[in-house]
Tab-separated table of C-alpha atoms in Angstrom:
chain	number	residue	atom	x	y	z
A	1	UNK	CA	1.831	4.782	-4.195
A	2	UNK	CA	1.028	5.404	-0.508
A	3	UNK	CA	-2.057	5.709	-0.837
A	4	UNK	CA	-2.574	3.455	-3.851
A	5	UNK	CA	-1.372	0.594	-1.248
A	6	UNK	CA	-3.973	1.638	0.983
A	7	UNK	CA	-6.984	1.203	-1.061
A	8	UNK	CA	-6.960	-2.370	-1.046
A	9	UNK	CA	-7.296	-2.006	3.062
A	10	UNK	CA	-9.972	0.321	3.060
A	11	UNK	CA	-11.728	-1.522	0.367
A	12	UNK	CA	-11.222	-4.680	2.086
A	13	UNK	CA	-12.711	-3.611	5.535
A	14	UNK	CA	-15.961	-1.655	3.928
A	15	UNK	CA	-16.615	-4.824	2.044
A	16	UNK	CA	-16.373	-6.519	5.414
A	17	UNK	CA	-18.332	-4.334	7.604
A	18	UNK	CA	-21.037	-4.240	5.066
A	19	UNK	CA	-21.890	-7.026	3.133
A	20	UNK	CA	-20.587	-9.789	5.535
A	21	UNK	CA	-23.538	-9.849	8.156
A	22	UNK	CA	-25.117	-12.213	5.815
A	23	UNK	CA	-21.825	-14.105	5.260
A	24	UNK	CA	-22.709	-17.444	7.544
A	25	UNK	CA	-24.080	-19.263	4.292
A	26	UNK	CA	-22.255	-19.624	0.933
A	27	UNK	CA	-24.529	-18.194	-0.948
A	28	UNK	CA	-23.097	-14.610	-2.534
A	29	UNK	CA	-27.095	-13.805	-4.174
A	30	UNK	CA	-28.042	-13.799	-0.478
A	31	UNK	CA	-24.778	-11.617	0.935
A	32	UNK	CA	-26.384	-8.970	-1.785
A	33	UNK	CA	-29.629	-8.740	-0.027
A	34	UNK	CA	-28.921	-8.796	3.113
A	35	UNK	CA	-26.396	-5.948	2.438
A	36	UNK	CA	-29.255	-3.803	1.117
A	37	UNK	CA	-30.438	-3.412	4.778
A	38	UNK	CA	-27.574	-1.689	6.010
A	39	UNK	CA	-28.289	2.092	5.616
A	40	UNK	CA	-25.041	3.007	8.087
A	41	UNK	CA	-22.615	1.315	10.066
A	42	UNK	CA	-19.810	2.974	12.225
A	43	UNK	CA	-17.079	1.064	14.542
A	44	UNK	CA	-13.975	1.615	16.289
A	45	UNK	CA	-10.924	-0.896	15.106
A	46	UNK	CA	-7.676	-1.986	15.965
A	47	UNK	CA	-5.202	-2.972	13.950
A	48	UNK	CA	-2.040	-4.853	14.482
A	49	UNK	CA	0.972	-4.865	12.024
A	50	UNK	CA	3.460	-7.853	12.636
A	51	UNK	CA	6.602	-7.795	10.726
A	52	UNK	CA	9.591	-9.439	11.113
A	53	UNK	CA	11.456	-6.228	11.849
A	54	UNK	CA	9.631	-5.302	14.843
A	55	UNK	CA	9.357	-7.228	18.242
A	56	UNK	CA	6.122	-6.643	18.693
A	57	UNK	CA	2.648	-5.755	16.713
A	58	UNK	CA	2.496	-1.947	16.082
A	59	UNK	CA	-1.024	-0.883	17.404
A	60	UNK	CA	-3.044	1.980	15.572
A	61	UNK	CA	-6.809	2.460	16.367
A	62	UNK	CA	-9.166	4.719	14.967
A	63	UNK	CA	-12.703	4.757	13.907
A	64	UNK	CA	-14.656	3.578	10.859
A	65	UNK	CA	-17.930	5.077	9.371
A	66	UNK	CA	-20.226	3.943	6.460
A	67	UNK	CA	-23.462	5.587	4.820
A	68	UNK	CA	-25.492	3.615	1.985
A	69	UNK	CA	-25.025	4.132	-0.764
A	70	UNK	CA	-21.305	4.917	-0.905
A	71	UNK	CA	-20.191	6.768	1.778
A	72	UNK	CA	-16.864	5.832	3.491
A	73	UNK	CA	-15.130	7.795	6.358
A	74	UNK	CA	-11.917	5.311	7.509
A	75	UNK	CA	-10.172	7.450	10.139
A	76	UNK	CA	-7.132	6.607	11.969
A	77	UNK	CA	-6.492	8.259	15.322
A	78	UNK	CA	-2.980	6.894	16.223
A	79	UNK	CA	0.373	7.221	16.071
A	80	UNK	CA	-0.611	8.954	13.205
A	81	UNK	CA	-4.317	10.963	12.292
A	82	UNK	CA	-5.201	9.885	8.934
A	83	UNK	CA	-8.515	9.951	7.299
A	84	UNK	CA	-9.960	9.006	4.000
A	85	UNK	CA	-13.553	9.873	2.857
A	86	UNK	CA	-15.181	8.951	0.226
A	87	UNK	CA	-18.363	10.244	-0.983
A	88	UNK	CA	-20.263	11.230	-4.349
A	89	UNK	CA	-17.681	9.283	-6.422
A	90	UNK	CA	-14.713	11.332	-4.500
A	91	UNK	CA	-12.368	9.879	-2.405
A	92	UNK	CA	-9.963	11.967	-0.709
A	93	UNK	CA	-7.541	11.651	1.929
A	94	UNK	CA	-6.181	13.977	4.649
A	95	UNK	CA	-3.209	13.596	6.713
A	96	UNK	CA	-1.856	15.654	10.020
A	97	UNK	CA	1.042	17.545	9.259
A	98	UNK	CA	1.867	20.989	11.583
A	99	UNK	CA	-0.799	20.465	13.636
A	100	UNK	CA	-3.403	20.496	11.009
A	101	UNK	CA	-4.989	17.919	8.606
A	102	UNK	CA	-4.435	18.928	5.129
A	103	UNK	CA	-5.364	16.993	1.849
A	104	UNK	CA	-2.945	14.689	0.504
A	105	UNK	CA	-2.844	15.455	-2.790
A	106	UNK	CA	-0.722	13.101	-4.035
A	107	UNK	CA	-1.416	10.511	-7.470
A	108	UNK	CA	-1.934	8.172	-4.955
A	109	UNK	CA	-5.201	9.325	-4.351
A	110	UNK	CA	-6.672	9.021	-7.496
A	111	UNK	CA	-5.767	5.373	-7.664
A	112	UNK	CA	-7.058	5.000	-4.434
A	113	UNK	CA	-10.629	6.428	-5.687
A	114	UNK	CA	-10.229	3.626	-8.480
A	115	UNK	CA	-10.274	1.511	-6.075
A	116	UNK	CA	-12.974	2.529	-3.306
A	117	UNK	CA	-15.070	2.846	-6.662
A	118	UNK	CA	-14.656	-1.119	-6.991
A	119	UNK	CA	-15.474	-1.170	-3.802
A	120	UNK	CA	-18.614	0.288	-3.893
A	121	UNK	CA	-19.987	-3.084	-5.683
A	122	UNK	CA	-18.468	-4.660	-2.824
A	123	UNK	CA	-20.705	-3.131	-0.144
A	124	UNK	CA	-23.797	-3.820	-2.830
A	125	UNK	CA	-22.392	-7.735	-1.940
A	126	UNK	CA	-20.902	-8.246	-5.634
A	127	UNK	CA	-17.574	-10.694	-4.871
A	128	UNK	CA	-17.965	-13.245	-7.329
A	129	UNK	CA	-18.322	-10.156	-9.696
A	130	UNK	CA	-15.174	-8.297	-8.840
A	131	UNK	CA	-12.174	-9.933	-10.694
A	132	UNK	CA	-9.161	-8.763	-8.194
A	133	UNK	CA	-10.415	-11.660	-5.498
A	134	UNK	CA	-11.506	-14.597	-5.540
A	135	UNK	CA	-14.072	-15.309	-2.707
A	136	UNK	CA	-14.628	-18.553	-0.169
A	137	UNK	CA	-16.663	-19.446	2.873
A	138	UNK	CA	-15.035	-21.358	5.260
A	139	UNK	CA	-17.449	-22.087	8.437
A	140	UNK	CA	-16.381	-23.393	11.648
A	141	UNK	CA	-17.308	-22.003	15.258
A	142	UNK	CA	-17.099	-18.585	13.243
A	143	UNK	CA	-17.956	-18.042	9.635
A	144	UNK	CA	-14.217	-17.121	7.253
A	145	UNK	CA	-14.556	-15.436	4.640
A	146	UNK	CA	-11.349	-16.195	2.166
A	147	UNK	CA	-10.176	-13.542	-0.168
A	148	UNK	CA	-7.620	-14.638	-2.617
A	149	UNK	CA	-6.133	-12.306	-4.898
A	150	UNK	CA	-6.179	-13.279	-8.850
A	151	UNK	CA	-4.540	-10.114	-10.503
A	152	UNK	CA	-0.872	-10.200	-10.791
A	153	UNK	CA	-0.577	-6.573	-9.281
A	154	UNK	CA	-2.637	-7.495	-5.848
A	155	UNK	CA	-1.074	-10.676	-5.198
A	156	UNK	CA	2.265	-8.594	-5.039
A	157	UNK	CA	0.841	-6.601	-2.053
A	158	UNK	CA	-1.745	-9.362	-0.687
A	159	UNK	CA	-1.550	-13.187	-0.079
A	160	UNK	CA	-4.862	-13.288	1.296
A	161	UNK	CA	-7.802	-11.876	3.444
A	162	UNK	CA	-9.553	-13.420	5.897
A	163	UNK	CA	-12.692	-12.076	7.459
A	164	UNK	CA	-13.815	-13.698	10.725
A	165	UNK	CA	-17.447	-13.154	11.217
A	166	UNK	CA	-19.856	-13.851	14.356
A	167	UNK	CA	-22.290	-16.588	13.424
A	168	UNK	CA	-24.475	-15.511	16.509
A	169	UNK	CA	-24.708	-11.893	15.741
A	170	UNK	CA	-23.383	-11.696	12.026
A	171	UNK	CA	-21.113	-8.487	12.684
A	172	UNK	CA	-18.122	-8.596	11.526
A	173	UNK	CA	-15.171	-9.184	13.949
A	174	UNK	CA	-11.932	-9.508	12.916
A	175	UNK	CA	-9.837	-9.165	9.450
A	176	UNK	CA	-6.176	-10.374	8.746
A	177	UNK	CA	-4.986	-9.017	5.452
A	178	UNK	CA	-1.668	-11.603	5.263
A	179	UNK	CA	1.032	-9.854	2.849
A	180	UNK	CA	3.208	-12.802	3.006
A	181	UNK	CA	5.331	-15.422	5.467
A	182	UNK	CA	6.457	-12.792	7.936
A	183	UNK	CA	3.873	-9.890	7.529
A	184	UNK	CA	0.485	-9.400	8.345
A	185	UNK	CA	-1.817	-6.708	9.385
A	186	UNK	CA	-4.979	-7.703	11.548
A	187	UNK	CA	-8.031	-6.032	12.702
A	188	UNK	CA	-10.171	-6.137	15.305
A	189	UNK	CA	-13.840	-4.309	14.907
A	190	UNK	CA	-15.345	-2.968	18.384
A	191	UNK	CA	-18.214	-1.600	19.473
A	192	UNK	CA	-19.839	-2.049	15.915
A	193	UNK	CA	-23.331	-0.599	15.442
A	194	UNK	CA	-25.397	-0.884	12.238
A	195	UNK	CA	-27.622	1.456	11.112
A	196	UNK	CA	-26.768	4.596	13.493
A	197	UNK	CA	-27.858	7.913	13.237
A	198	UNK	CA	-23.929	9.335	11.889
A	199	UNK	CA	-22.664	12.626	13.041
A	200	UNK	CA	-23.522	15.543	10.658
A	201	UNK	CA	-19.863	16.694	8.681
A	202	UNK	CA	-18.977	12.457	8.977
A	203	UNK	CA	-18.130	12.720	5.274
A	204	UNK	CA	-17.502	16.082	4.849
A	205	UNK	CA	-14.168	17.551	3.966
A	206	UNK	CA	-11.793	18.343	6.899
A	207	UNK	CA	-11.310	22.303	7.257
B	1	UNK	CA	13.905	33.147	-19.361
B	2	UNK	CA	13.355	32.739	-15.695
B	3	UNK	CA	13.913	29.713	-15.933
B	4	UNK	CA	17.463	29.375	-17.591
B	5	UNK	CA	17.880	32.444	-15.700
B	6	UNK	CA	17.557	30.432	-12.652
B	7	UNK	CA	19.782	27.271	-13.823
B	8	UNK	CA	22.530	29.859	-14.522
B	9	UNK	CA	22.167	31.295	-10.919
B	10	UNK	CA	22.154	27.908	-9.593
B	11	UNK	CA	25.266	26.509	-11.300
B	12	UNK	CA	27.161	29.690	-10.331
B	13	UNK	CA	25.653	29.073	-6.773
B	14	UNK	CA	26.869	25.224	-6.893
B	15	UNK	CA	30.117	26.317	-8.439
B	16	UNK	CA	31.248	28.597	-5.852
B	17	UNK	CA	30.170	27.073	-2.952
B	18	UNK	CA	33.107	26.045	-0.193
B	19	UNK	CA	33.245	24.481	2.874
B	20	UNK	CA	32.135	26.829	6.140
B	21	UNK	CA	35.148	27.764	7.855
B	22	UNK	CA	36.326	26.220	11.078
B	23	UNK	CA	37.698	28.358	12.969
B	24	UNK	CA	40.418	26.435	15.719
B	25	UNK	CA	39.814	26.038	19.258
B	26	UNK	CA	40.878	24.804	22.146
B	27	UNK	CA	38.752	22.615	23.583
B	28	UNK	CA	36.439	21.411	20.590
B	29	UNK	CA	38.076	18.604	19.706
B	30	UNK	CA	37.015	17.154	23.577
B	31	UNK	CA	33.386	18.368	22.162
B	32	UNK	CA	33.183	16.699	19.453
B	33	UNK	CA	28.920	15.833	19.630
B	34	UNK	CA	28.664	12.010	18.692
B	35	UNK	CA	24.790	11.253	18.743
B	36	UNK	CA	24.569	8.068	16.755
B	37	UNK	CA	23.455	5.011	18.056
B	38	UNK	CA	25.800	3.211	20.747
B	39	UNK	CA	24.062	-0.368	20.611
B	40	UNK	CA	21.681	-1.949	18.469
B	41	UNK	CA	18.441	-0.179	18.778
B	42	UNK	CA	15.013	-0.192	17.238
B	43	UNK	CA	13.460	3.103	16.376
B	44	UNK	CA	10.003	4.055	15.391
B	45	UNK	CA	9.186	6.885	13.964
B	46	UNK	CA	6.415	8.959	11.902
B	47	UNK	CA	7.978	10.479	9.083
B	48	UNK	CA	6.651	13.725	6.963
B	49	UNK	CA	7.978	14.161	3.817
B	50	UNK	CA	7.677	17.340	1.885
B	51	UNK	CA	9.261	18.919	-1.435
B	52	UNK	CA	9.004	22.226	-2.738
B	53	UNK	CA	7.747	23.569	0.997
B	54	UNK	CA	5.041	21.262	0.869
B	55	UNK	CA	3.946	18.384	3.135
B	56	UNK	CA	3.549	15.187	0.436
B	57	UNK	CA	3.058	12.216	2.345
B	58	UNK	CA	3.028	10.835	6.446
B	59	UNK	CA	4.488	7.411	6.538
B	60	UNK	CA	5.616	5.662	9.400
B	61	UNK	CA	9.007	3.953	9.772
B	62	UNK	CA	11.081	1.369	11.349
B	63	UNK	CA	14.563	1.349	11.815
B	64	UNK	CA	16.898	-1.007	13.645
B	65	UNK	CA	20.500	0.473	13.205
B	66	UNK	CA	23.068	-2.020	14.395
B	67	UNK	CA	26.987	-0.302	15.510
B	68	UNK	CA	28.546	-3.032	15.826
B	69	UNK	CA	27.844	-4.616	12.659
B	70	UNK	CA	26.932	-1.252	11.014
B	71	UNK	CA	24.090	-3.030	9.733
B	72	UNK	CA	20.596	-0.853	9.055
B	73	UNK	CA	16.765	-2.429	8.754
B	74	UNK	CA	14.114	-0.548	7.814
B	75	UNK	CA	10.692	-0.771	6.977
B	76	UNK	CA	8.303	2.217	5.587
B	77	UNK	CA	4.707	1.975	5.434
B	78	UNK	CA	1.504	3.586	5.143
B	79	UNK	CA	-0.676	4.874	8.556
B	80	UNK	CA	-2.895	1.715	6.902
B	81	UNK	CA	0.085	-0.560	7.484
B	82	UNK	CA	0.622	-1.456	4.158
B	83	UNK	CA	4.375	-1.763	3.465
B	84	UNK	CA	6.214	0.012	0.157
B	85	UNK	CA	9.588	-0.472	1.493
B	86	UNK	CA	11.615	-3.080	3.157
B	87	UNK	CA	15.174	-3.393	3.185
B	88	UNK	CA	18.638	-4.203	4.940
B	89	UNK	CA	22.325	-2.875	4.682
B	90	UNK	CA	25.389	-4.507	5.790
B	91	UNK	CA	28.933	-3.503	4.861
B	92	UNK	CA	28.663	-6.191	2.653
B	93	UNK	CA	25.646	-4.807	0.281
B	94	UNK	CA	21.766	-4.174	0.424
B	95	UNK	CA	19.072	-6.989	0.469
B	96	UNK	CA	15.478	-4.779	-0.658
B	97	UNK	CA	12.952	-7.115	0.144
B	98	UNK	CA	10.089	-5.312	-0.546
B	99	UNK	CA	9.965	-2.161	-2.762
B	100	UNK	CA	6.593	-0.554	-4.348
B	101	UNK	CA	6.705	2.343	-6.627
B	102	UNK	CA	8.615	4.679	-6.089
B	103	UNK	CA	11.058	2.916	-3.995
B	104	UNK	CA	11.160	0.228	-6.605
B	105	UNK	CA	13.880	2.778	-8.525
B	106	UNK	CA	17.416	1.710	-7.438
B	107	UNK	CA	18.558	5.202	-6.762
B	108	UNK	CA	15.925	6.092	-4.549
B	109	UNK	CA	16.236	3.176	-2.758
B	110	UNK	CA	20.163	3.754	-2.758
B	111	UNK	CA	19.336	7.449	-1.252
B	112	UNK	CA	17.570	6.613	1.386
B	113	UNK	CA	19.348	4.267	2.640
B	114	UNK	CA	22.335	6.812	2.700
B	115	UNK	CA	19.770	9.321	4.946
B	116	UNK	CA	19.406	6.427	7.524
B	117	UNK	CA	22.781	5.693	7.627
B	118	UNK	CA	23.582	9.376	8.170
B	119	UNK	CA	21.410	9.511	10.848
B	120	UNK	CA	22.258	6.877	13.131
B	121	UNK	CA	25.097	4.878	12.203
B	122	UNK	CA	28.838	6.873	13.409
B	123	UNK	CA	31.133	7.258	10.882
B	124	UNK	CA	33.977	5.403	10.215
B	125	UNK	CA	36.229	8.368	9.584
B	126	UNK	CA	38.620	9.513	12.070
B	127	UNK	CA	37.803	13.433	12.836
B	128	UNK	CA	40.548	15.480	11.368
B	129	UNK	CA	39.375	18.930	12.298
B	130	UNK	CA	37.972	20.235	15.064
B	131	UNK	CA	37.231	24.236	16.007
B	132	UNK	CA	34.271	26.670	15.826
B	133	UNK	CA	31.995	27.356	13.022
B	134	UNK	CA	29.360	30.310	12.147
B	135	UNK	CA	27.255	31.129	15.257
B	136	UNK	CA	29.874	30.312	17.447
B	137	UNK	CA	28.762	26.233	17.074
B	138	UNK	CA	31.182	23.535	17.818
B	139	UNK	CA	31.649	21.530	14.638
B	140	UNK	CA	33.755	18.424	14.024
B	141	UNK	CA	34.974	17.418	10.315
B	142	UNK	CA	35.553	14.148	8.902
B	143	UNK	CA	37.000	13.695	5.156
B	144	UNK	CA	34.882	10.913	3.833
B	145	UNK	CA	36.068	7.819	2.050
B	146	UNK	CA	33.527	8.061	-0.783
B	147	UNK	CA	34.696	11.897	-1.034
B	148	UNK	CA	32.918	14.931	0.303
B	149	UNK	CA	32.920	16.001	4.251
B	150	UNK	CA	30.940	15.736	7.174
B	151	UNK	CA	30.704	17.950	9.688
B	152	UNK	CA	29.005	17.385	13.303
B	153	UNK	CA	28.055	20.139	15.625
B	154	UNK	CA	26.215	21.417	18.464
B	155	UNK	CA	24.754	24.539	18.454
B	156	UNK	CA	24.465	26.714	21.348
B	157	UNK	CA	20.659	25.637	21.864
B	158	UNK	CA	21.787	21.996	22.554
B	159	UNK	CA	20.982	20.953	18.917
B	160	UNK	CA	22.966	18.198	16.942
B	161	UNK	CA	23.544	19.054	13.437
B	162	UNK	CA	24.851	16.332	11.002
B	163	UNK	CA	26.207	17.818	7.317
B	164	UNK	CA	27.160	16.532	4.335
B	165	UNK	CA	29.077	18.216	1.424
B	166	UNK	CA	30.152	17.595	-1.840
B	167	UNK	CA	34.073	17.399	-2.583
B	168	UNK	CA	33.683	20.824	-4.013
B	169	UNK	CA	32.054	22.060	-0.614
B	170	UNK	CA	28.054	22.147	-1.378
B	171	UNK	CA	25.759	21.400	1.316
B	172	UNK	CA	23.880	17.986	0.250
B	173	UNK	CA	22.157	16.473	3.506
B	174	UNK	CA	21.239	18.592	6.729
B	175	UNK	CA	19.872	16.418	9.933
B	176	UNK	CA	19.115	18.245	12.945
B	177	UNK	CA	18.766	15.945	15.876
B	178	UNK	CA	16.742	16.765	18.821
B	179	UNK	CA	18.567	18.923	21.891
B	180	UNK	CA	18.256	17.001	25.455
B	181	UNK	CA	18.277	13.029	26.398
B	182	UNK	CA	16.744	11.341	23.053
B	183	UNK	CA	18.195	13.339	19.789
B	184	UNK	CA	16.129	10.625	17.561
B	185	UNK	CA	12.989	12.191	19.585
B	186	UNK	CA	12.466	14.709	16.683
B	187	UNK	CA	15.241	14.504	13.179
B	188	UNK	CA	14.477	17.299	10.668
B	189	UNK	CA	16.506	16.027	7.713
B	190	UNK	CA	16.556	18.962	4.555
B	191	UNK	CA	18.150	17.232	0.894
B	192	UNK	CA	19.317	19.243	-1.231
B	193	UNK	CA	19.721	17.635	-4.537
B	194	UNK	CA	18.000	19.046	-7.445
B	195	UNK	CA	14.859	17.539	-6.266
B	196	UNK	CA	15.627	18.698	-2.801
B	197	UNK	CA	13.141	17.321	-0.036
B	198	UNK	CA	12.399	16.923	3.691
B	199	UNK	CA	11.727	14.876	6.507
B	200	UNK	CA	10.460	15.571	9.515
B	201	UNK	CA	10.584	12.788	11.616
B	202	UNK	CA	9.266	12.284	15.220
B	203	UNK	CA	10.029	9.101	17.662
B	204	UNK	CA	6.758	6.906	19.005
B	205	UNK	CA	9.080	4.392	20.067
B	206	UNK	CA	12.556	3.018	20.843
B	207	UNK	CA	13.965	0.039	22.402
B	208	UNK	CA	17.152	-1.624	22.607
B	209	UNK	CA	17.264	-4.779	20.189
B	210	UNK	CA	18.559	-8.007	22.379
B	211	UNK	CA	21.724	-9.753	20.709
B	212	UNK	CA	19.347	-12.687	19.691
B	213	UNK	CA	17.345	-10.658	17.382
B	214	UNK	CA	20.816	-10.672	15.174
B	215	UNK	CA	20.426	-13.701	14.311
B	216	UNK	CA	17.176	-13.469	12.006
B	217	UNK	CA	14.427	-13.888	14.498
């Protein structure tokens, strides 16, 4: 289920980095081709949980990597090394446990692929197609991008997304995923490039 | 055949376990180790879980355990900071506020809960015995209300070990605390149900909780 709760995150945030560039007019047909000019994207993020139990936003940071058509490396460096790739219609995730990373091999994963899978039409700039959300553009000094949950099952996790996008540079800068009154988990995208030449092994399996 | 082979050993195990001797001393009862939590503190830990030997998930988790009150808060989520589990304990019941599969099943819930509570919170049992156990460790045993014991000892390495048994005597919860300043720095907490499992959990951060918080900030 741990991981299952994830997906919606990861999805989220690939959808963001990738299609959103174009995101500055309402116009969904045009999200779609400017997506199709991204070949690779990688950024570092951090992300900032607020909940009423703790007295301050826990921090984790880590780095995100992205390679048309559906490659997806979303790695978290602290308090706790995580990553999840997803390549070839696989998704797997890997955890540190003893020192190591090992694969989680938990159901969780699976439904997590089911997920990133949906995603995938995401990065290809298909929201109005994907049922789970329901998509808005809200612009201002910086273009919004409004994801509302429709499915009974998401809305349980998710009130909404918002996506805060750079109208002078169309990169993607911030996302709040808000899971209700008192909880919400934002993220801030740094030193975002588009189109870099990845590491070799980026979406490779961890030894 | 192994396999009722095994239930048979197991329920002859289970059946004739007893209580580890304690054997009296002295001075123990002015040793009696008391780790838990002294005022209201938050705690923030990763947690490993694992069953059958194996590492099954990495979670991280928030706890705010409240003596004077003997109230517990606690909040489980993902490394992605998606939350499965919120919920609250006072003495006068539990408030889950959040609960995803599989926390969403009342006696998990219920279960851990009881682990927290184990951990951190001191019990409200007077100690009744007091004396040496195996390895030369001091130990301290309370009867519980709810039936079963509890032991608390030190071992010789500096060690805090919290126990649980059954009325009949059979280990059920095992928490070793961390030796030196912190013991929430590292808990290694073994279940042994017949699902047994462990956690392995390892501090990032703790602070003191200000009275105000109490109130529902």
């Amino acid at each position: 289920m741990r991981a299952k709760a994830a997906g919606p995150l990861s999805v989220l945030l690939l959808v963001l980095l990738m299609a959103l560039p174009a995101a500055g007019a309402d116009d969904f047909d045009r999200l779609r081709r400017d997506a199709s000019r991204i070949s690779s994207l990688s950024a570092d993020f951090v992300q900032k949980k607020s909940m009423k139990i703790l007295s301050k936003p826990l921090v984790s940071t880590g780095k995100f990597f992205y390679a048309a058509p559906d490659s997806i490396r979303w790695e978290y460096v602290k308090p706790i090394r995580s990553i999840v790739i997803s390549e070839k219609g696989t998704s797997k995730r890997y955890i540190a446990s003893g020192g190591k990373m090992i694969e989680d091999k938990t159901g969780g994963v699976q439904a997590m692929k089911i997920v990133l899978d949906e995603v995938a039409g995401w990065m290809k700039g298909k929201f109005s197609a994907n049922p789970s959300f329901a998509a808005s553009v809200r612009e201002g000094p910086e273009t919004v991008i409004v994801l509302t949950p429709t499915g009974k099952n998401t809305a349980g996790m998710i009130e909404k997304i918002e996506i805060t996008v750079s109208r002078k540079d169309a990169v993607v800068k911030t996302v709040r995923i808000v899971e209700g009154a008192a909880a919400e988990t934002r993220i801030d995208f740094l030193h975002t490039a588009v189109n870099p030449a990845l590491p070799p092994g980026t979406f490779q399996d961890i030894p | 055949m192994n396999v009722r082979f095994f239930l048979i050993l197991s329920l002859l195990l289970a059946s004739c376990s007893s209580l580890p001797e304690i054997r009296p001393s002295a001075d123990a009862g002015s040793a009696c180790p008391s780790p838990f939590v002294v005022q209201k503190t938050r705690f923030i830990h990763t947690i490993e879980a694992a069953a059958a030997g194996e590492t099954r998930s990495v979670m991280i988790g928030v706890t705010v355990a409240d003596p004077a009150s003997r109230t517990l808060s606690c909040a489980l989520m993902s490394p992605e900071g998606i939350v499965f589990f919120e919920a609250s304990r006072t003495p006068s019941g539990t408030n889950i506020s959040r609960a995803l599969p599989p926390f969403d099943a009342a006696e998990v819930a219920r279960g851990m809960l009881d682990d927290i509570e184990l951990i951190f919170l001191k019990p409200t049992e007077e100690i009744n015995r007091a004396g040496v156990g195996d390895s030369g460790r001091t130990v301290c045993r309370r009867r519980l209300r709810d039936g079963g014991w509890l032991d608390v000892g030190k071992d010789r390495d500096g060690r805090i070990r919290i126990q649980r048994y059954s009325e009949g005597g059979r280990l059920r919860r095992s928490v070793a605390l961390a030796a030196g300043v912190n013991p929430y720095a590292a808990i290694e907490l073994q279940a042994s149900e017949w699902t047994g499992y462990s956690l392995s959990m390892t501090l990032i951060e703790a602070e003191t909780v200000p009275d105000e918080i109490r109130s529902g900030k």
